[in-house]
Amino acid sequence: MRKKRFFTSSFAALCLLSATVQGQSLSAHEEYLQFAQNEDGEIHLDDGRTLFYTVKSRSQVNGVEVIRAQVDDPALAEFMDYSSFIITLDHDKQEMSGYLETGSGQFRLQSPSDGNENVFWRKIKPPKMDDRILKNPDTSFMGRLNQEAAGEKDASGRYVIDVFIGFSEQAAQDVGNINTEAQMYVETVNEALNNSQIEGVYLRLVGVGVSPQNPGVVTSVLQDGKEWFKDDIARYAPDLIGLVQRPTDAPGSAGGWGNVPGDIVVIGAPWPGAYRHEVGHNVGGMHCKSEGDTGYNYGFSVRQGRGTAQCGNDLSYYSSPLIMDDEGNVLGTTHSQDMARLWRERSAAMSANRIHKVPFPGETGGRYRMQNYWRADQFLHMENGGLESGAIEQGWWSAQWDIKAVGQDDYVRICNRWRAQACMNVEDGGLQAGAIESGWHSAQWKLEPVEGQPDLVRIRNRWRPDQYLHIENGTPEAGPIQPGWFSARWKLTSTD
């Protein structure tokens, strides 16, 4: 059993000063720059408090930077290394989304409604929870979920559960940047999996979409939403579908709904934490355990305000008897409140709900044509001996590239089909295609999906990570790029 501890530094405690939001809140751009450039800083809550945060990790996902941070919150002092602060940054648009959980409630980054440019962290007031469990009308789903599925794994050996998030037009207006917002939802689940020591599985956002339909956060959306986004579902083949609505006064409205078990949820745009709870239902989780309930798929609550995802949803944990806080409280029981066990048992089947169409990182692809997004008539080829970009003919092998994974890493080699020994590299400084040695990192590349355009990638060198493949100056080059350069975006089309 692992004990979770939390340390409150004397310096950070000094930052818990009373502050007026009006005087200390930042503009949207200043708030973005703070998280883009700094590893620690202050956040100003609309209840007048100022909290100090420290960045724990940064990663790039679908062109969005995901930041996980820790807040020095005395109200959660019994948890060490507890991550409850997620920020997602769109560097192209210099926009962000954010979700914070404290001992006194949940907050999200919002602009004041009076129209001024300052932003602050506003406390979320979730609606009263509806205790009803929504059984999946597709009775065959449980059978598929319980079957021994091989599952779909990436090169690291982890199960990948692909996610599509569809917004109503009204909800999209409310949240602003749907790419950072959708990634934030997905990370609320990944953070809870990490905190709960549920290894070997993660959720991956593969696409977002917008629909004019907005009946509200009601159960009918679970059926109708698959029709609204049928083309996106066919395109991205997600294992899970998330729908986001602007709340209405429709009968049966709630903060969120999800089939138990299932592959689709709906949440209200004001309540991002509901996504973590509803996905727990999709896996097969129930609410708080009542007397007479059987099974181990229930949430757990230590006390009021200290509930795991399915039982109160106050903490970024799924119930687990293997997690203990510094006060000695275990966050689950082996016989009835062990959502972590349920996740481990069902990850394989959840990841295989649909066969993925968006390639996994480092996945061996075969032969491809490489077409530039900025200049659609420009393809990379070696028809005249050297590496060029330009118009091509359909049958040219010189314009076909073999993209193969390098071991278990998320990197690939890109070699020409016509001249098999010619592989792209920057060994001598500039971009070239020629003979390489097996260990050259200069000939290894990462394919990074472009945010909002999952059929496009940026191609970054491993040896020189600031160098991307582009044709900004008219010819193929490798070098630093600006986030908005279309010349550094590529569409890979299979020739198989």
Short mmCIF file of C-alpha atoms in Angstrom, two decimals:
data_model
loop_
_atom_site.label_atom_id
_atom_site.label_comp_id
_atom_site.label_asym_id
_atom_site.label_seq_id
_atom_site.Cartn_x
_atom_site.Cartn_y
_atom_site.Cartn_z
CA MET A 1 0.00 0.00 0.00
CA ARG A 2 1.36 3.37 -0.98
CA LYS A 3 0.92 6.34 1.37
CA LYS A 4 0.28 9.69 -0.27
CA ARG A 5 1.88 12.72 1.41
CA PHE A 6 1.71 16.45 0.80
CA PHE A 7 4.28 19.02 1.93
CA THR A 8 3.35 22.67 2.47
CA SER A 9 6.41 24.91 2.28
CA SER A 10 6.64 27.98 4.48
CA PHE A 11 7.27 30.10 1.38
CA ALA A 12 4.18 28.83 -0.40
CA ALA A 13 2.07 29.33 2.69
CA LEU A 14 2.98 32.99 2.57
CA CYS A 15 1.35 33.16 -0.85
CA LEU A 16 -2.05 32.36 0.59
CA LEU A 17 -2.75 36.05 0.97
CA SER A 18 -6.14 37.64 0.73
CA ALA A 19 -6.43 39.47 -2.58
CA THR A 20 -9.10 41.24 -4.53
CA VAL A 21 -9.74 39.68 -7.90
CA GLN A 22 -10.25 43.07 -9.48
CA GLY A 23 -6.79 44.27 -8.46
CA GLN A 24 -4.67 41.21 -9.19
CA SER A 25 -6.30 39.29 -12.04
CA LEU A 26 -4.42 39.19 -15.33
CA SER A 27 -5.44 39.72 -18.91
CA ALA A 28 -6.08 36.56 -20.93
CA HIS A 29 -2.78 37.04 -22.76
CA GLU A 30 -0.82 37.62 -19.53
CA GLU A 31 -2.34 34.50 -17.98
CA TYR A 32 -1.38 32.49 -21.05
CA LEU A 33 2.21 33.82 -20.95
CA GLN A 34 2.52 33.02 -17.24
CA PHE A 35 1.90 29.33 -17.84
CA ALA A 36 3.76 29.21 -21.16
CA GLN A 37 6.96 30.68 -19.72
CA ASN A 38 7.11 29.98 -15.98
CA GLU A 39 7.44 26.87 -13.85
CA ASP A 40 5.64 28.41 -10.88
CA GLY A 41 3.43 31.35 -10.10
CA GLU A 42 0.22 32.62 -8.53
CA ILE A 43 -3.41 32.15 -9.43
CA HIS A 44 -6.19 34.43 -8.22
CA LEU A 45 -9.49 32.85 -7.23
CA ASP A 46 -12.82 34.63 -7.31
CA ASP A 47 -13.25 34.01 -3.57
CA GLY A 48 -10.44 36.49 -2.94
CA ARG A 49 -7.63 33.99 -2.34
CA THR A 50 -4.29 33.77 -4.08
CA LEU A 51 -2.73 30.29 -4.39
CA PHE A 52 0.80 29.32 -5.39
CA TYR A 53 1.37 26.57 -7.97
CA THR A 54 4.38 24.58 -9.23
CA VAL A 55 4.52 22.82 -12.60
CA LYS A 56 5.13 19.07 -12.30
CA SER A 57 5.21 18.12 -15.98
CA ARG A 58 4.77 19.43 -19.51
CA SER A 59 3.92 17.41 -22.60
CA GLN A 60 2.76 18.02 -26.16
CA VAL A 61 -0.43 16.24 -27.21
CA ASN A 62 -2.09 16.93 -30.56
CA GLY A 63 -0.24 20.24 -30.75
CA VAL A 64 -1.63 21.31 -27.36
CA GLU A 65 0.75 21.66 -24.44
CA VAL A 66 -0.56 19.83 -21.38
CA ILE A 67 0.67 21.15 -18.04
CA ARG A 68 0.14 19.29 -14.78
CA ALA A 69 0.75 21.35 -11.69
CA GLN A 70 0.50 21.09 -7.92
CA VAL A 71 -1.15 23.75 -5.80
CA ASP A 72 -0.09 24.45 -2.22
CA ASP A 73 -3.51 24.04 -0.66
CA PRO A 74 -3.57 23.50 3.13
CA ALA A 75 -7.05 22.02 2.82
CA LEU A 76 -5.52 19.07 0.94
CA ALA A 77 -2.42 18.76 3.12
CA GLU A 78 -3.02 15.05 3.73
CA PHE A 79 -2.13 14.22 0.11
CA MET A 80 1.45 14.29 -1.16
CA ASP A 81 2.20 14.60 -4.89
CA TYR A 82 -1.51 14.97 -5.54
CA SER A 83 -2.02 16.54 -8.96
CA SER A 84 -5.26 18.45 -9.23
CA PHE A 85 -4.40 21.34 -11.56
CA ILE A 86 -4.55 20.91 -15.36
CA ILE A 87 -3.73 23.63 -17.90
CA THR A 88 -3.83 23.18 -21.68
CA LEU A 89 -2.19 25.72 -24.00
CA ASP A 90 -2.73 26.41 -27.71
CA HIS A 91 0.51 28.12 -28.73
CA ASP A 92 -0.73 28.89 -32.23
CA LYS A 93 -3.63 30.98 -30.94
CA GLN A 94 -2.04 31.78 -27.55
CA GLU A 95 -5.17 30.55 -25.78
CA MET A 96 -5.69 28.21 -22.86
CA SER A 97 -8.11 26.21 -20.74
CA GLY A 98 -7.68 25.32 -17.10
CA TYR A 99 -9.26 23.26 -14.35
CA LEU A 100 -8.31 23.42 -10.65
CA GLU A 101 -9.48 21.28 -7.74
CA THR A 102 -8.96 22.56 -4.19
CA GLY A 103 -10.12 21.52 -0.76
CA SER A 104 -12.78 24.22 -0.93
CA GLY A 105 -14.12 23.36 -4.37
CA GLN A 106 -13.41 23.26 -8.08
CA PHE A 107 -12.41 26.24 -10.23
CA ARG A 108 -12.01 26.90 -13.94
CA LEU A 109 -10.40 29.72 -15.87
CA GLN A 110 -13.05 32.16 -17.10
CA SER A 111 -13.32 35.76 -18.24
CA PRO A 112 -15.65 38.01 -16.23
CA SER A 113 -19.06 38.44 -17.81
CA ASP A 114 -18.90 42.24 -17.66
CA GLY A 115 -16.70 42.35 -20.74
CA ASN A 116 -13.37 43.51 -19.33
CA GLU A 117 -10.20 41.77 -20.44
CA ASN A 118 -9.12 40.35 -17.08
CA VAL A 119 -9.48 36.67 -16.30
CA PHE A 120 -9.64 34.80 -13.04
CA TRP A 121 -10.38 31.38 -11.63
CA ARG A 122 -14.09 31.11 -10.98
CA LYS A 123 -15.58 28.58 -8.58
CA ILE A 124 -17.78 25.99 -10.25
CA LYS A 125 -21.16 25.30 -8.71
CA PRO A 126 -22.15 21.88 -10.02
CA PRO A 127 -25.85 21.00 -10.10
CA LYS A 128 -27.34 18.59 -7.62
CA MET A 129 -26.24 15.08 -8.49
CA ASP A 130 -28.90 12.76 -9.84
CA ASP A 131 -28.44 9.36 -8.21
CA ARG A 132 -29.99 7.48 -11.09
CA ILE A 133 -27.81 4.98 -12.92
CA LEU A 134 -28.42 4.93 -16.67
CA LYS A 135 -28.18 1.31 -17.80
CA ASN A 136 -27.02 0.91 -21.38
CA PRO A 137 -29.98 -0.10 -23.58
CA ASP A 138 -27.50 -2.02 -25.76
CA THR A 139 -27.42 -5.17 -23.63
CA SER A 140 -24.72 -6.68 -25.84
CA PHE A 141 -22.23 -4.01 -24.78
CA MET A 142 -21.64 -5.63 -21.39
CA GLY A 143 -20.83 -8.90 -23.10
CA ARG A 144 -18.35 -7.20 -25.39
CA LEU A 145 -16.82 -5.37 -22.43
CA ASN A 146 -16.35 -8.54 -20.41
CA GLN A 147 -14.91 -10.59 -23.23
CA GLU A 148 -11.20 -11.30 -23.28
CA ALA A 149 -10.15 -8.71 -25.83
CA ALA A 150 -6.56 -8.36 -26.95
CA GLY A 151 -6.96 -4.58 -26.85
CA GLU A 152 -5.08 -1.95 -28.83
CA LYS A 153 -1.67 -0.91 -27.53
CA ASP A 154 0.82 1.73 -28.60
CA ALA A 155 4.56 1.17 -29.00
CA SER A 156 5.06 1.58 -25.23
CA GLY A 157 2.75 -1.36 -24.55
CA ARG A 158 -0.06 0.71 -23.02
CA TYR A 159 -3.72 0.36 -23.95
CA VAL A 160 -4.96 3.40 -25.87
CA ILE A 161 -8.59 4.46 -25.48
CA ASP A 162 -9.33 6.89 -28.31
CA VAL A 163 -11.73 9.76 -27.59
CA PHE A 164 -13.79 12.10 -29.77
CA ILE A 165 -15.35 15.21 -28.21
CA GLY A 166 -18.32 16.88 -29.94
CA PHE A 167 -19.51 20.34 -28.88
CA SER A 168 -22.78 22.08 -29.62
CA GLU A 169 -22.29 25.48 -31.23
CA GLN A 170 -23.55 27.11 -28.03
CA ALA A 171 -21.16 25.12 -25.84
CA ALA A 172 -18.28 25.92 -28.18
CA GLN A 173 -19.04 29.62 -27.74
CA ASP A 174 -19.02 29.19 -23.97
CA VAL A 175 -15.68 27.37 -23.70
CA GLY A 176 -13.73 29.33 -26.35
CA ASN A 177 -10.97 27.08 -27.67
CA ILE A 178 -12.49 23.62 -28.21
CA ASN A 179 -9.09 21.98 -28.75
CA THR A 180 -7.66 23.01 -25.38
CA GLU A 181 -11.01 22.39 -23.71
CA ALA A 182 -11.40 18.86 -25.10
CA GLN A 183 -7.81 17.97 -24.22
CA MET A 184 -8.44 19.24 -20.69
CA TYR A 185 -11.45 16.91 -20.33
CA VAL A 186 -9.37 13.92 -21.42
CA GLU A 187 -6.58 14.86 -19.02
CA THR A 188 -8.97 14.89 -16.04
CA VAL A 189 -9.34 11.15 -16.59
CA ASN A 190 -5.64 10.54 -17.26
CA GLU A 191 -4.72 12.45 -14.10
CA ALA A 192 -7.13 10.36 -12.02
CA LEU A 193 -5.69 7.17 -13.53
CA ASN A 194 -2.19 8.35 -12.66
CA ASN A 195 -3.10 9.42 -9.11
CA SER A 196 -4.83 6.06 -8.58
CA GLN A 197 -1.79 4.07 -9.81
CA ILE A 198 -3.77 2.62 -12.71
CA GLU A 199 -0.95 1.96 -15.15
CA GLY A 200 -0.84 0.60 -18.67
CA VAL A 201 -3.77 2.60 -20.08
CA TYR A 202 -4.52 6.18 -21.09
CA LEU A 203 -7.11 8.18 -23.01
CA ARG A 204 -6.07 9.84 -26.30
CA LEU A 205 -7.99 12.66 -27.94
CA VAL A 206 -8.25 11.93 -31.68
CA GLY A 207 -10.73 14.56 -32.84
CA VAL A 208 -13.20 17.32 -32.02
CA GLY A 209 -16.32 18.55 -33.79
CA VAL A 210 -19.20 21.03 -33.59
CA SER A 211 -22.94 20.51 -34.13
CA PRO A 212 -25.84 23.00 -34.07
CA GLN A 213 -27.88 20.66 -31.85
CA ASN A 214 -28.25 21.74 -28.19
CA PRO A 215 -31.17 20.12 -26.35
CA GLY A 216 -29.15 20.32 -23.12
CA VAL A 217 -27.60 17.79 -20.74
CA VAL A 218 -30.34 15.19 -21.12
CA THR A 219 -30.31 11.46 -21.78
CA SER A 220 -31.67 11.72 -25.33
CA VAL A 221 -28.32 13.21 -26.39
CA LEU A 222 -26.66 9.84 -25.78
CA GLN A 223 -28.67 8.36 -28.62
CA ASP A 224 -28.97 11.36 -30.92
CA GLY A 225 -25.36 12.45 -30.61
CA LYS A 226 -24.09 9.49 -32.56
CA GLU A 227 -26.18 10.63 -35.49
CA TRP A 228 -25.09 14.29 -35.20
CA PHE A 229 -21.45 13.26 -35.38
CA LYS A 230 -21.69 10.08 -37.47
CA ASP A 231 -19.18 11.33 -40.07
CA ASP A 232 -16.64 12.22 -37.36
CA ILE A 233 -17.15 8.87 -35.65
CA ALA A 234 -16.55 7.07 -38.96
CA ARG A 235 -13.45 9.20 -39.60
CA TYR A 236 -11.79 8.93 -36.18
CA ALA A 237 -13.14 5.56 -34.95
CA PRO A 238 -13.13 6.60 -31.27
CA ASP A 239 -13.55 4.10 -28.48
CA LEU A 240 -15.33 6.74 -26.40
CA ILE A 241 -17.53 9.65 -27.49
CA GLY A 242 -17.96 12.75 -25.34
CA LEU A 243 -20.65 15.35 -26.02
CA VAL A 244 -20.66 18.86 -24.54
CA GLN A 245 -23.85 20.92 -24.28
CA ARG A 246 -24.87 24.32 -22.95
CA PRO A 247 -27.25 23.52 -20.06
CA THR A 248 -30.96 24.16 -20.64
CA ASP A 249 -34.06 23.87 -18.52
CA ALA A 250 -35.14 20.69 -20.28
CA PRO A 251 -36.75 18.03 -18.05
CA GLY A 252 -34.23 15.50 -16.81
CA SER A 253 -31.26 17.87 -17.04
CA ALA A 254 -28.14 17.07 -15.01
CA GLY A 255 -24.45 17.91 -14.86
CA GLY A 256 -23.73 14.88 -17.01
CA TRP A 257 -25.02 11.50 -18.15
CA GLY A 258 -23.26 8.33 -19.25
CA ASN A 259 -24.37 4.81 -20.08
CA VAL A 260 -23.33 2.09 -17.60
CA PRO A 261 -21.38 0.53 -19.20
CA GLY A 262 -21.06 2.28 -22.54
CA ASP A 263 -19.08 4.35 -24.99
CA ILE A 264 -20.78 7.76 -24.86
CA VAL A 265 -21.29 10.54 -22.29
CA VAL A 266 -22.72 14.06 -22.26
CA ILE A 267 -21.67 16.84 -19.89
CA GLY A 268 -22.53 20.50 -19.39
CA ALA A 269 -19.91 22.99 -20.56
CA PRO A 270 -19.66 24.71 -17.13
CA TRP A 271 -18.66 21.46 -15.38
CA PRO A 272 -15.48 19.87 -16.84
CA GLY A 273 -15.03 17.58 -13.84
CA ALA A 274 -18.22 15.77 -14.83
CA TYR A 275 -16.33 14.14 -17.71
CA ARG A 276 -14.14 12.11 -15.34
CA HIS A 277 -17.23 10.91 -13.47
CA GLU A 278 -19.22 9.96 -16.57
CA VAL A 279 -16.32 8.07 -18.17
CA GLY A 280 -16.17 6.08 -14.94
CA HIS A 281 -19.76 5.06 -15.68
CA ASN A 282 -18.78 4.01 -19.21
CA VAL A 283 -16.21 1.64 -17.73
CA GLY A 284 -18.97 0.17 -15.56
CA GLY A 285 -18.68 2.16 -12.35
CA MET A 286 -21.57 2.94 -10.01
CA HIS A 287 -22.06 5.73 -7.44
CA CYS A 288 -21.56 5.52 -3.67
CA LYS A 289 -22.18 2.07 -2.21
CA SER A 290 -25.42 1.56 -0.29
CA GLU A 291 -26.32 -1.23 2.09
CA GLY A 292 -27.15 -4.35 0.14
CA ASP A 293 -25.23 -3.35 -2.99
CA THR A 294 -22.94 -6.04 -4.40
CA GLY A 295 -19.87 -5.82 -6.60
CA TYR A 296 -16.62 -3.86 -6.34
CA ASN A 297 -17.42 -1.14 -8.88
CA TYR A 298 -18.43 1.63 -6.47
CA GLY A 299 -16.89 4.97 -5.59
CA PHE A 300 -15.64 5.81 -2.11
CA SER A 301 -15.89 8.84 0.16
CA VAL A 302 -13.72 9.45 3.21
CA ARG A 303 -16.08 12.18 4.42
CA GLN A 304 -18.07 15.09 3.07
CA GLY A 305 -15.95 16.83 0.41
CA ARG A 306 -13.49 13.93 0.15
CA GLY A 307 -15.11 11.65 -2.41
CA THR A 308 -13.51 9.81 -5.35
CA ALA A 309 -14.73 10.21 -8.93
CA GLN A 310 -17.89 8.08 -8.65
CA CYS A 311 -18.86 9.11 -5.12
CA GLY A 312 -18.88 12.89 -4.75
CA ASN A 313 -16.23 13.55 -7.42
CA ASP A 314 -14.28 15.87 -5.10
CA LEU A 315 -10.87 14.28 -5.66
CA SER A 316 -8.95 13.27 -8.76
CA TYR A 317 -8.96 9.60 -7.82
CA TYR A 318 -10.87 6.48 -8.70
CA SER A 319 -11.58 4.37 -5.60
CA SER A 320 -8.75 2.04 -4.65
CA PRO A 321 -7.80 0.14 -1.48
CA LEU A 322 -4.14 0.61 -2.46
CA ILE A 323 -4.15 4.40 -1.91
CA MET A 324 -3.87 5.94 1.56
CA ASP A 325 -3.61 9.59 2.53
CA ASP A 326 -1.35 10.98 5.28
CA GLU A 327 -4.15 10.73 7.82
CA GLY A 328 -4.37 6.97 7.28
CA ASN A 329 -7.57 7.06 5.26
CA VAL A 330 -7.75 4.37 2.57
CA LEU A 331 -9.59 5.47 -0.58
CA GLY A 332 -11.46 2.23 -1.18
CA THR A 333 -12.16 -1.33 -0.08
CA THR A 334 -11.23 -4.59 -1.76
CA HIS A 335 -14.72 -6.07 -1.56
CA SER A 336 -16.88 -3.25 -2.90
CA GLN A 337 -15.11 0.04 -3.68
CA ASP A 338 -12.28 -0.65 -6.10
CA MET A 339 -12.77 1.24 -9.35
CA ALA A 340 -9.03 0.90 -9.98
CA ARG A 341 -9.49 -2.86 -10.30
CA LEU A 342 -12.40 -2.33 -12.70
CA TRP A 343 -10.26 -0.06 -14.90
CA ARG A 344 -7.43 -2.61 -14.98
CA GLU A 345 -9.78 -5.43 -15.93
CA ARG A 346 -11.63 -3.55 -18.66
CA SER A 347 -8.94 -1.38 -20.25
CA ALA A 348 -8.23 -3.89 -23.02
CA ALA A 349 -11.87 -4.18 -24.07
CA MET A 350 -12.45 -0.42 -23.83
CA SER A 351 -9.45 0.21 -26.10
CA ALA A 352 -10.82 -2.23 -28.69
CA ASN A 353 -14.35 -0.81 -28.91
CA ARG A 354 -13.44 0.45 -32.42
CA ILE A 355 -10.34 -0.29 -34.47
CA HIS A 356 -8.25 2.88 -34.44
CA LYS A 357 -7.77 4.91 -37.63
CA VAL A 358 -5.52 7.67 -36.28
CA PRO A 359 -2.02 6.09 -36.14
CA PHE A 360 -0.48 5.53 -32.74
CA PRO A 361 2.79 7.38 -32.06
CA GLY A 362 5.63 5.50 -33.70
CA GLU A 363 3.30 3.11 -35.45
CA THR A 364 4.77 1.47 -38.54
CA GLY A 365 2.89 2.90 -41.46
CA GLY A 366 4.31 1.48 -44.88
CA ARG A 367 4.59 3.70 -48.05
CA TYR A 368 3.43 7.20 -48.14
CA ARG A 369 3.28 10.36 -50.23
CA MET A 370 4.19 13.50 -48.31
CA GLN A 371 2.08 16.47 -49.35
CA ASN A 372 2.54 20.00 -48.01
CA TYR A 373 -0.51 21.69 -46.49
CA TRP A 374 0.56 25.25 -47.43
CA ARG A 375 1.23 24.40 -51.07
CA ALA A 376 -1.00 21.47 -51.91
CA ASP A 377 0.75 20.87 -55.25
CA GLN A 378 4.08 20.31 -53.47
CA PHE A 379 5.12 16.72 -52.72
CA LEU A 380 8.53 15.55 -51.51
CA HIS A 381 10.35 13.48 -54.11
CA MET A 382 13.81 12.46 -55.41
CA GLU A 383 13.02 12.15 -59.12
CA ASN A 384 16.10 14.18 -60.11
CA GLY A 385 18.46 12.61 -57.58
CA GLY A 386 18.25 15.05 -54.68
CA LEU A 387 15.49 15.90 -52.23
CA GLU A 388 12.97 18.30 -53.80
CA SER A 389 9.37 19.44 -53.48
CA GLY A 390 7.05 19.94 -56.41
CA ALA A 391 4.35 18.47 -58.61
CA ILE A 392 4.59 14.73 -59.17
CA GLU A 393 3.13 12.03 -61.38
CA GLN A 394 1.01 9.26 -59.92
CA GLY A 395 3.44 6.43 -60.60
CA TRP A 396 6.65 8.02 -59.27
CA TRP A 397 8.31 5.78 -56.72
CA SER A 398 10.62 8.72 -56.08
CA ALA A 399 7.67 10.46 -54.37
CA GLN A 400 6.86 7.51 -52.11
CA TRP A 401 8.42 7.24 -48.65
CA ASP A 402 8.79 4.25 -46.36
CA ILE A 403 8.02 5.33 -42.78
CA LYS A 404 9.07 2.79 -40.16
CA ALA A 405 9.16 2.91 -36.38
CA VAL A 406 12.55 2.87 -34.64
CA GLY A 407 12.39 0.16 -31.96
CA GLN A 408 9.96 0.96 -29.16
CA ASP A 409 10.53 4.72 -29.33
CA ASP A 410 8.04 7.21 -30.72
CA TYR A 411 10.36 7.96 -33.66
CA VAL A 412 10.47 6.86 -37.28
CA ARG A 413 12.91 6.72 -40.20
CA ILE A 414 11.76 8.19 -43.52
CA CYS A 415 13.43 6.55 -46.51
CA ASN A 416 12.73 6.83 -50.23
CA ARG A 417 11.08 3.90 -52.01
CA TRP A 418 12.91 4.46 -55.30
CA ARG A 419 16.31 5.03 -53.69
CA ALA A 420 16.05 2.77 -50.64
CA GLN A 421 19.35 3.93 -49.11
CA ALA A 422 18.25 7.56 -49.15
CA CYS A 423 16.84 8.42 -45.73
CA MET A 424 16.08 11.92 -44.50
CA ASN A 425 18.60 13.23 -41.97
CA VAL A 426 20.34 16.37 -40.68
CA GLU A 427 23.66 14.72 -39.84
CA ASP A 428 25.70 17.43 -41.59
CA GLY A 429 23.52 20.30 -40.46
CA GLY A 430 21.14 20.75 -43.38
CA LEU A 431 18.32 18.52 -44.56
CA GLN A 432 19.38 15.77 -46.95
CA ALA A 433 18.34 12.30 -48.06
CA GLY A 434 21.19 9.81 -48.20
CA ALA A 435 22.85 6.77 -46.65
CA ILE A 436 22.69 6.66 -42.84
CA GLU A 437 24.06 4.60 -39.97
CA SER A 438 21.62 2.70 -37.77
CA GLY A 439 22.29 4.69 -34.62
CA TRP A 440 21.96 8.18 -36.06
CA HIS A 441 19.41 10.22 -34.14
CA SER A 442 19.80 12.75 -36.93
CA ALA A 443 17.85 10.34 -39.16
CA GLN A 444 15.01 9.80 -36.70
CA TRP A 445 11.83 11.89 -36.74
CA LYS A 446 8.71 12.33 -34.65
CA LEU A 447 5.33 12.74 -36.33
CA GLU A 448 3.41 15.26 -34.21
CA PRO A 449 -0.33 15.60 -34.96
CA VAL A 450 -1.50 19.14 -35.66
CA GLU A 451 -4.10 20.44 -33.22
CA GLY A 452 -7.58 20.33 -34.72
CA GLN A 453 -6.22 18.67 -37.88
CA PRO A 454 -5.47 15.05 -36.95
CA ASP A 455 -4.84 14.14 -40.60
CA LEU A 456 -1.83 16.50 -40.62
CA VAL A 457 1.53 16.20 -38.85
CA ARG A 458 4.60 18.25 -38.09
CA ILE A 459 7.83 16.32 -38.58
CA ARG A 460 10.47 17.03 -35.90
CA ASN A 461 14.06 15.76 -35.75
CA ARG A 462 15.19 13.74 -32.75
CA TRP A 463 18.83 14.88 -32.73
CA ARG A 464 17.97 18.53 -33.18
CA PRO A 465 14.48 18.86 -31.64
CA ASP A 466 14.15 22.51 -32.69
CA GLN A 467 14.29 21.48 -36.35
CA TYR A 468 11.11 20.70 -38.27
CA LEU A 469 10.63 19.77 -41.92
CA HIS A 470 9.16 22.71 -43.90
CA ILE A 471 9.13 24.51 -47.27
CA GLU A 472 8.68 28.06 -45.99
CA ASN A 473 11.35 29.32 -48.41
CA GLY A 474 10.19 27.23 -51.37
CA THR A 475 12.48 24.21 -50.95
CA PRO A 476 12.63 21.40 -48.37
CA GLU A 477 14.47 22.47 -45.22
CA ALA A 478 14.82 21.50 -41.57
CA GLY A 479 14.94 24.26 -39.02
CA PRO A 480 13.06 26.25 -36.37
CA ILE A 481 9.48 27.12 -37.28
CA GLN A 482 6.72 29.42 -36.11
CA PRO A 483 3.62 27.71 -34.62
CA GLY A 484 1.35 29.01 -37.38
CA TRP A 485 3.43 27.95 -40.37
CA PHE A 486 1.29 25.92 -42.75
CA SER A 487 4.54 25.20 -44.63
CA ALA A 488 5.55 22.88 -41.75
CA ARG A 489 2.34 20.83 -41.89
CA TRP A 490 2.24 17.61 -43.93
CA LYS A 491 -0.41 15.17 -45.05
CA LEU A 492 0.76 11.58 -45.31
CA THR A 493 -1.25 9.56 -47.82
CA SER A 494 -0.80 5.81 -47.88
CA THR A 495 0.15 4.26 -51.21
CA ASP A 496 -0.61 0.70 -50.07
#
